[in-house]
Amino acid sequence: GILTPLQFACAEDPCMAPSNVTFASSSCLEGDTMAPGGSCTTQCAAGYTPSISRLSCSRGRLSPSSFICNEAECESPEVIYGASPSCSGLPRVKSRESCSPQCQDGYVASQSLLQCLRGKLEPESFVCEPGVNVDVGIIIASVPSTLLAGSLALVAAYCFRGPKAVEEKEASDPLKEWWQCVKEVEPGICVFCGKQPEELETRYEDHGPATLFRSCHSCAALLGFEVDEEEEQDELAAEELKVEVEDELAA
């Protein structure tokens, strides 16, 4: 007898796309079947990324045989006047973790925290606004005087909402930044609370003759400022004279 055809050849089997991959409705971009020598470009549902980007097909088998879908990481947002990277110094943030927005010197972030969940940040981004970014902890640690440290802690609240935006600032100097904030307080207003009228001046010699604090009585009492005896006597004399004048006018 005669065979028809006379001979045959053995061809490689194609590969089937992985099935039952959690969070992947269609596991391969190329479809359900890959030709021998081809590959499977792995894909996952939105919010997830494949553990392996590509699977190779050879003799009916994929290598590796399958993959898993992990929750997607979030990329740090690109922000005008933002640091680079802009969130905790990280180019990417893992899902279910958070990061702290960071701005260039002279700017403060509109948000204090961003949370990543399956490839999306919440809030999605932030803005960098002109302002004085003061780290109270660093400032207090850098100044040995407990009195000045207390003063800085009080004035920090005013600095964060300062009435004038600081366009630029030089190399970080905590004490200099604090004095810059003090200078922004309008004359006649307490430099600590930024609200009450100035009622007395106290010179704190430990930090040089230029260290002159303008404050109201409430802040002075809270900070423990001591009024000079001569100044105190002058105030008492003025008060007594005022009483005498009022008594004469009443008579």
mmCIF file of C-alpha atoms in Angstrom:
data_model
loop_
_atom_site.group_PDB
_atom_site.id
_atom_site.type_symbol
_atom_site.label_atom_id
_atom_site.label_comp_id
_atom_site.label_asym_id
_atom_site.label_seq_id
_atom_site.Cartn_x
_atom_site.Cartn_y
_atom_site.Cartn_z
ATOM 1 C CA GLY A 1 0.000 0.000 0.000
ATOM 2 C CA ILE A 2 0.895 3.643 -0.304
ATOM 3 C CA LEU A 3 0.511 6.206 2.515
ATOM 4 C CA THR A 4 -1.003 9.561 1.744
ATOM 5 C CA PRO A 5 0.646 11.748 2.626
ATOM 6 C CA LEU A 6 3.908 9.906 2.784
ATOM 7 C CA GLN A 7 5.119 11.507 6.072
ATOM 8 C CA PHE A 8 4.239 13.957 8.818
ATOM 9 C CA ALA A 9 5.953 16.293 11.274
ATOM 10 C CA CYS A 10 5.448 16.901 15.017
ATOM 11 C CA ALA A 11 4.612 20.547 15.822
ATOM 12 C CA GLU A 12 4.780 22.217 19.199
ATOM 13 C CA ASP A 13 1.505 22.588 21.045
ATOM 14 C CA PRO A 14 0.175 26.101 21.716
ATOM 15 C CA CYS A 15 -0.200 27.369 25.274
ATOM 16 C CA MET A 16 -3.417 28.150 27.060
ATOM 17 C CA ALA A 17 -3.724 31.323 29.111
ATOM 18 C CA PRO A 18 -3.681 30.795 32.899
ATOM 19 C CA SER A 19 -7.126 30.333 34.374
ATOM 20 C CA ASN A 20 -8.535 31.131 37.800
ATOM 21 C CA VAL A 21 -6.198 34.073 38.389
ATOM 22 C CA THR A 22 -7.793 36.157 41.152
ATOM 23 C CA PHE A 23 -8.534 39.762 40.093
ATOM 24 C CA ALA A 24 -7.923 38.976 36.403
ATOM 25 C CA SER A 25 -10.900 38.402 34.099
ATOM 26 C CA SER A 26 -8.615 37.876 31.072
ATOM 27 C CA SER A 27 -5.144 36.877 32.166
ATOM 28 C CA CYS A 28 -3.279 37.409 28.854
ATOM 29 C CA LEU A 29 -3.408 40.458 26.610
ATOM 30 C CA GLU A 30 -2.910 38.166 23.558
ATOM 31 C CA GLY A 31 -6.057 36.171 24.326
ATOM 32 C CA ASP A 32 -6.751 32.643 25.516
ATOM 33 C CA THR A 33 -4.156 30.909 23.270
ATOM 34 C CA MET A 34 -0.464 31.646 22.623
ATOM 35 C CA ALA A 35 1.459 30.243 19.677
ATOM 36 C CA PRO A 36 4.643 28.241 20.349
ATOM 37 C CA GLY A 37 7.563 30.595 20.934
ATOM 38 C CA GLY A 38 5.138 33.384 21.757
ATOM 39 C CA SER A 39 4.398 34.940 25.088
ATOM 40 C CA CYS A 40 1.577 36.026 27.359
ATOM 41 C CA THR A 41 1.531 39.658 28.459
ATOM 42 C CA THR A 42 -0.064 39.389 31.882
ATOM 43 C CA GLN A 43 -2.843 41.734 32.931
ATOM 44 C CA CYS A 44 -5.039 42.305 35.984
ATOM 45 C CA ALA A 45 -8.211 44.149 36.867
ATOM 46 C CA ALA A 46 -8.048 47.898 37.576
ATOM 47 C CA GLY A 47 -6.262 48.641 40.854
ATOM 48 C CA TYR A 48 -4.033 45.562 40.613
ATOM 49 C CA THR A 49 -0.699 44.767 38.983
ATOM 50 C CA PRO A 50 0.668 41.348 37.898
ATOM 51 C CA SER A 51 3.558 39.833 39.851
ATOM 52 C CA ILE A 52 5.218 38.906 36.516
ATOM 53 C CA SER A 53 4.958 40.986 33.358
ATOM 54 C CA ARG A 54 5.380 38.192 30.768
ATOM 55 C CA LEU A 55 5.031 34.390 30.464
ATOM 56 C CA SER A 56 6.871 32.472 27.712
ATOM 57 C CA CYS A 57 5.225 29.675 25.704
ATOM 58 C CA SER A 58 7.218 26.546 24.815
ATOM 59 C CA ARG A 59 5.885 23.094 23.829
ATOM 60 C CA GLY A 60 2.453 23.738 25.249
ATOM 61 C CA ARG A 61 3.618 25.068 28.579
ATOM 62 C CA LEU A 62 3.951 28.562 29.954
ATOM 63 C CA SER A 63 7.008 29.570 31.960
ATOM 64 C CA PRO A 64 6.344 30.580 34.681
ATOM 65 C CA SER A 65 3.074 28.671 34.653
ATOM 66 C CA SER A 66 0.978 31.465 36.198
ATOM 67 C CA PHE A 67 1.054 34.726 38.179
ATOM 68 C CA ILE A 68 -0.846 36.616 40.876
ATOM 69 C CA CYS A 69 -2.434 40.061 40.943
ATOM 70 C CA ASN A 70 -1.282 42.364 43.745
ATOM 71 C CA GLU A 71 -2.834 45.629 44.845
ATOM 72 C CA ALA A 72 -1.263 48.424 42.792
ATOM 73 C CA GLU A 73 1.125 50.957 44.284
ATOM 74 C CA CYS A 74 0.539 54.708 43.976
ATOM 75 C CA GLU A 75 2.931 57.108 42.309
ATOM 76 C CA SER A 76 3.832 60.286 44.169
ATOM 77 C CA PRO A 77 2.007 63.180 42.483
ATOM 78 C CA GLU A 78 3.839 65.849 40.504
ATOM 79 C CA VAL A 79 3.145 69.147 42.250
ATOM 80 C CA ILE A 80 4.212 72.687 41.375
ATOM 81 C CA TYR A 81 6.771 73.799 43.988
ATOM 82 C CA GLY A 82 6.626 70.275 45.411
ATOM 83 C CA ALA A 83 9.658 68.268 46.503
ATOM 84 C CA SER A 84 10.956 65.509 44.233
ATOM 85 C CA PRO A 85 9.620 62.950 45.034
ATOM 86 C CA SER A 86 6.766 64.851 46.602
ATOM 87 C CA CYS A 87 5.501 62.386 49.231
ATOM 88 C CA SER A 88 7.774 61.227 52.086
ATOM 89 C CA GLY A 89 10.629 61.143 49.566
ATOM 90 C CA LEU A 90 9.112 58.023 47.953
ATOM 91 C CA PRO A 91 8.572 57.665 44.186
ATOM 92 C CA ARG A 92 5.847 55.064 44.923
ATOM 93 C CA VAL A 93 3.687 54.303 47.939
ATOM 94 C CA LYS A 94 2.470 50.794 48.724
ATOM 95 C CA SER A 95 -1.245 50.110 48.808
ATOM 96 C CA ARG A 96 -2.852 50.655 52.231
ATOM 97 C CA GLU A 97 0.084 52.825 53.333
ATOM 98 C CA SER A 98 0.299 56.611 53.642
ATOM 99 C CA CYS A 99 2.839 59.325 52.940
ATOM 100 C CA SER A 100 3.430 62.936 54.000
ATOM 101 C CA PRO A 101 3.295 65.637 51.285
ATOM 102 C CA GLN A 102 6.470 67.698 50.979
ATOM 103 C CA CYS A 103 7.098 71.097 49.359
ATOM 104 C CA GLN A 104 10.139 73.127 48.435
ATOM 105 C CA ASP A 105 11.531 75.614 50.958
ATOM 106 C CA GLY A 106 9.229 78.575 51.419
ATOM 107 C CA TYR A 107 6.036 76.577 50.728
ATOM 108 C CA VAL A 108 3.674 74.465 52.824
ATOM 109 C CA ALA A 109 1.486 71.555 51.712
ATOM 110 C CA SER A 110 -2.306 71.922 51.694
ATOM 111 C CA GLN A 111 -2.667 68.324 52.969
ATOM 112 C CA SER A 112 -0.898 66.621 55.865
ATOM 113 C CA LEU A 113 -1.344 63.012 54.690
ATOM 114 C CA LEU A 114 -2.133 61.028 51.517
ATOM 115 C CA GLN A 115 -3.462 57.442 51.700
ATOM 116 C CA CYS A 116 -2.823 54.886 48.941
ATOM 117 C CA LEU A 117 -5.406 52.221 48.103
ATOM 118 C CA ARG A 118 -5.192 50.010 44.995
ATOM 119 C CA GLY A 119 -3.304 52.511 42.847
ATOM 120 C CA LYS A 120 -5.211 55.639 43.882
ATOM 121 C CA LEU A 121 -4.227 58.303 46.401
ATOM 122 C CA GLU A 122 -6.811 59.860 48.688
ATOM 123 C CA PRO A 123 -6.797 62.816 48.337
ATOM 124 C CA GLU A 124 -5.445 62.457 44.792
ATOM 125 C CA SER A 125 -2.922 65.281 45.226
ATOM 126 C CA PHE A 126 -2.115 68.495 47.097
ATOM 127 C CA VAL A 127 -0.878 72.009 46.397
ATOM 128 C CA CYS A 128 2.155 73.859 47.716
ATOM 129 C CA GLU A 129 1.225 77.303 48.994
ATOM 130 C CA PRO A 130 3.621 80.108 49.986
ATOM 131 C CA GLY A 131 4.271 80.071 53.704
ATOM 132 C CA VAL A 132 6.726 79.402 56.500
ATOM 133 C CA ASN A 133 7.149 75.698 57.118
ATOM 134 C CA VAL A 134 8.306 75.531 60.748
ATOM 135 C CA ASP A 135 9.157 72.239 62.454
ATOM 136 C CA VAL A 136 8.502 73.140 66.080
ATOM 137 C CA GLY A 137 10.202 70.001 67.390
ATOM 138 C CA ILE A 138 13.470 70.785 65.597
ATOM 139 C CA ILE A 139 13.344 74.410 66.671
ATOM 140 C CA ILE A 140 12.814 73.618 70.351
ATOM 141 C CA ALA A 141 15.530 70.945 70.305
ATOM 142 C CA SER A 142 18.003 73.368 68.750
ATOM 143 C CA VAL A 143 17.545 76.139 71.341
ATOM 144 C CA PRO A 144 18.959 75.423 74.827
ATOM 145 C CA SER A 145 16.887 77.993 76.720
ATOM 146 C CA THR A 146 13.651 76.603 78.153
ATOM 147 C CA LEU A 147 12.191 80.099 78.098
ATOM 148 C CA LEU A 148 12.882 80.619 74.404
ATOM 149 C CA ALA A 149 11.709 77.090 73.636
ATOM 150 C CA GLY A 150 8.376 77.885 75.257
ATOM 151 C CA SER A 151 8.203 81.124 73.328
ATOM 152 C CA LEU A 152 8.804 79.321 70.049
ATOM 153 C CA ALA A 153 6.100 76.794 70.807
ATOM 154 C CA LEU A 154 3.591 79.587 71.393
ATOM 155 C CA VAL A 155 4.540 81.625 68.364
ATOM 156 C CA ALA A 156 4.493 78.576 66.064
ATOM 157 C CA ALA A 157 0.699 78.753 65.873
ATOM 158 C CA TYR A 158 0.970 82.308 64.591
ATOM 159 C CA CYS A 159 3.736 81.382 62.130
ATOM 160 C CA PHE A 160 1.632 78.694 60.486
ATOM 161 C CA ARG A 161 -1.065 81.216 59.643
ATOM 162 C CA GLY A 162 1.220 84.256 59.251
ATOM 163 C CA PRO A 163 -0.429 87.294 57.639
ATOM 164 C CA LYS A 164 2.190 87.601 54.910
ATOM 165 C CA ALA A 165 3.360 84.827 52.585
ATOM 166 C CA VAL A 166 7.085 84.257 52.584
ATOM 167 C CA GLU A 167 8.132 83.949 48.948
ATOM 168 C CA GLU A 168 11.609 82.584 49.589
ATOM 169 C CA LYS A 169 13.773 81.674 52.543
ATOM 170 C CA GLU A 170 17.474 81.036 52.866
ATOM 171 C CA ALA A 171 19.164 77.904 54.182
ATOM 172 C CA SER A 172 17.225 76.444 57.108
ATOM 173 C CA ASP A 173 17.983 78.262 60.368
ATOM 174 C CA PRO A 174 15.281 77.588 63.019
ATOM 175 C CA LEU A 175 16.042 80.645 65.135
ATOM 176 C CA LYS A 176 16.227 82.904 62.071
ATOM 177 C CA GLU A 177 12.907 81.541 60.789
ATOM 178 C CA TRP A 178 11.318 82.290 64.167
ATOM 179 C CA TRP A 179 12.602 85.857 64.143
ATOM 180 C CA GLN A 180 11.312 86.280 60.577
ATOM 181 C CA CYS A 181 7.860 85.359 61.854
ATOM 182 C CA VAL A 182 8.190 87.767 64.797
ATOM 183 C CA LYS A 183 9.029 90.592 62.393
ATOM 184 C CA GLU A 184 5.802 89.941 60.496
ATOM 185 C CA VAL A 185 3.714 90.818 63.557
ATOM 186 C CA GLU A 186 2.326 94.316 63.271
ATOM 187 C CA PRO A 187 3.836 96.889 65.699
ATOM 188 C CA GLY A 188 1.865 97.181 68.913
ATOM 189 C CA ILE A 189 0.721 93.527 68.831
ATOM 190 C CA CYS A 190 2.004 90.714 71.061
ATOM 191 C CA VAL A 191 4.533 88.640 69.090
ATOM 192 C CA PHE A 192 3.456 85.411 70.779
ATOM 193 C CA CYS A 193 -0.313 85.236 70.377
ATOM 194 C CA GLY A 194 -0.489 87.707 67.466
ATOM 195 C CA LYS A 195 -3.821 88.975 68.806
ATOM 196 C CA GLN A 196 -3.552 90.959 72.051
ATOM 197 C CA PRO A 197 -2.166 94.518 72.160
ATOM 198 C CA GLU A 198 1.452 94.916 73.219
ATOM 199 C CA GLU A 199 1.526 95.798 76.943
ATOM 200 C CA LEU A 200 5.162 95.353 77.926
ATOM 201 C CA GLU A 201 8.649 94.712 76.592
ATOM 202 C CA THR A 202 11.071 92.196 78.073
ATOM 203 C CA ARG A 203 14.732 91.930 77.157
ATOM 204 C CA TYR A 204 16.131 88.429 77.520
ATOM 205 C CA GLU A 205 19.876 88.842 77.936
ATOM 206 C CA ASP A 206 20.776 85.156 77.480
ATOM 207 C CA HIS A 207 20.238 85.609 73.753
ATOM 208 C CA GLY A 208 21.962 88.962 73.341
ATOM 209 C CA PRO A 209 20.899 92.587 73.683
ATOM 210 C CA ALA A 210 18.818 92.374 70.483
ATOM 211 C CA THR A 211 16.456 89.820 72.038
ATOM 212 C CA LEU A 212 13.539 92.095 72.872
ATOM 213 C CA PHE A 213 10.111 90.500 73.309
ATOM 214 C CA ARG A 214 6.943 92.545 72.800
ATOM 215 C CA SER A 215 4.106 90.796 74.551
ATOM 216 C CA CYS A 216 0.778 91.141 76.300
ATOM 217 C CA HIS A 217 0.473 90.473 80.033
ATOM 218 C CA SER A 218 -1.216 87.084 79.481
ATOM 219 C CA CYS A 219 1.647 85.681 77.363
ATOM 220 C CA ALA A 220 4.259 87.219 79.674
ATOM 221 C CA ALA A 221 2.662 85.476 82.659
ATOM 222 C CA LEU A 222 2.447 82.174 80.793
ATOM 223 C CA LEU A 223 6.091 82.342 79.708
ATOM 224 C CA GLY A 224 7.312 83.528 83.091
ATOM 225 C CA PHE A 225 8.879 86.754 81.894
ATOM 226 C CA GLU A 226 10.239 88.739 84.800
ATOM 227 C CA VAL A 227 9.628 92.484 84.823
ATOM 228 C CA ASP A 228 12.602 94.558 85.975
ATOM 229 C CA GLU A 229 12.197 96.053 89.463
ATOM 230 C CA GLU A 230 12.727 99.598 88.144
ATOM 231 C CA GLU A 231 10.113 99.056 85.453
ATOM 232 C CA GLU A 232 7.721 97.588 88.007
ATOM 233 C CA GLN A 233 8.246 100.565 90.321
ATOM 234 C CA ASP A 234 7.665 102.978 87.442
ATOM 235 C CA GLU A 235 4.410 101.226 86.633
ATOM 236 C CA LEU A 236 3.287 101.380 90.281
ATOM 237 C CA ALA A 237 4.200 105.081 90.499
ATOM 238 C CA ALA A 238 2.290 105.799 87.314
ATOM 239 C CA GLU A 239 -0.717 103.926 88.652
ATOM 240 C CA GLU A 240 -0.595 105.836 91.965
ATOM 241 C CA LEU A 241 -0.331 109.162 90.099
ATOM 242 C CA LYS A 242 -3.310 108.207 87.985
ATOM 243 C CA VAL A 243 -5.350 107.450 91.114
ATOM 244 C CA GLU A 244 -4.367 110.786 92.694
ATOM 245 C CA VAL A 245 -5.372 112.723 89.565
ATOM 246 C CA GLU A 246 -8.724 110.928 89.425
ATOM 247 C CA ASP A 247 -9.334 111.698 93.135
ATOM 248 C CA GLU A 248 -8.561 115.406 92.600
ATOM 249 C CA LEU A 249 -10.860 115.589 89.623
ATOM 250 C CA ALA A 250 -13.602 113.866 91.604
ATOM 251 C CA ALA A 251 -13.224 116.377 94.472
#
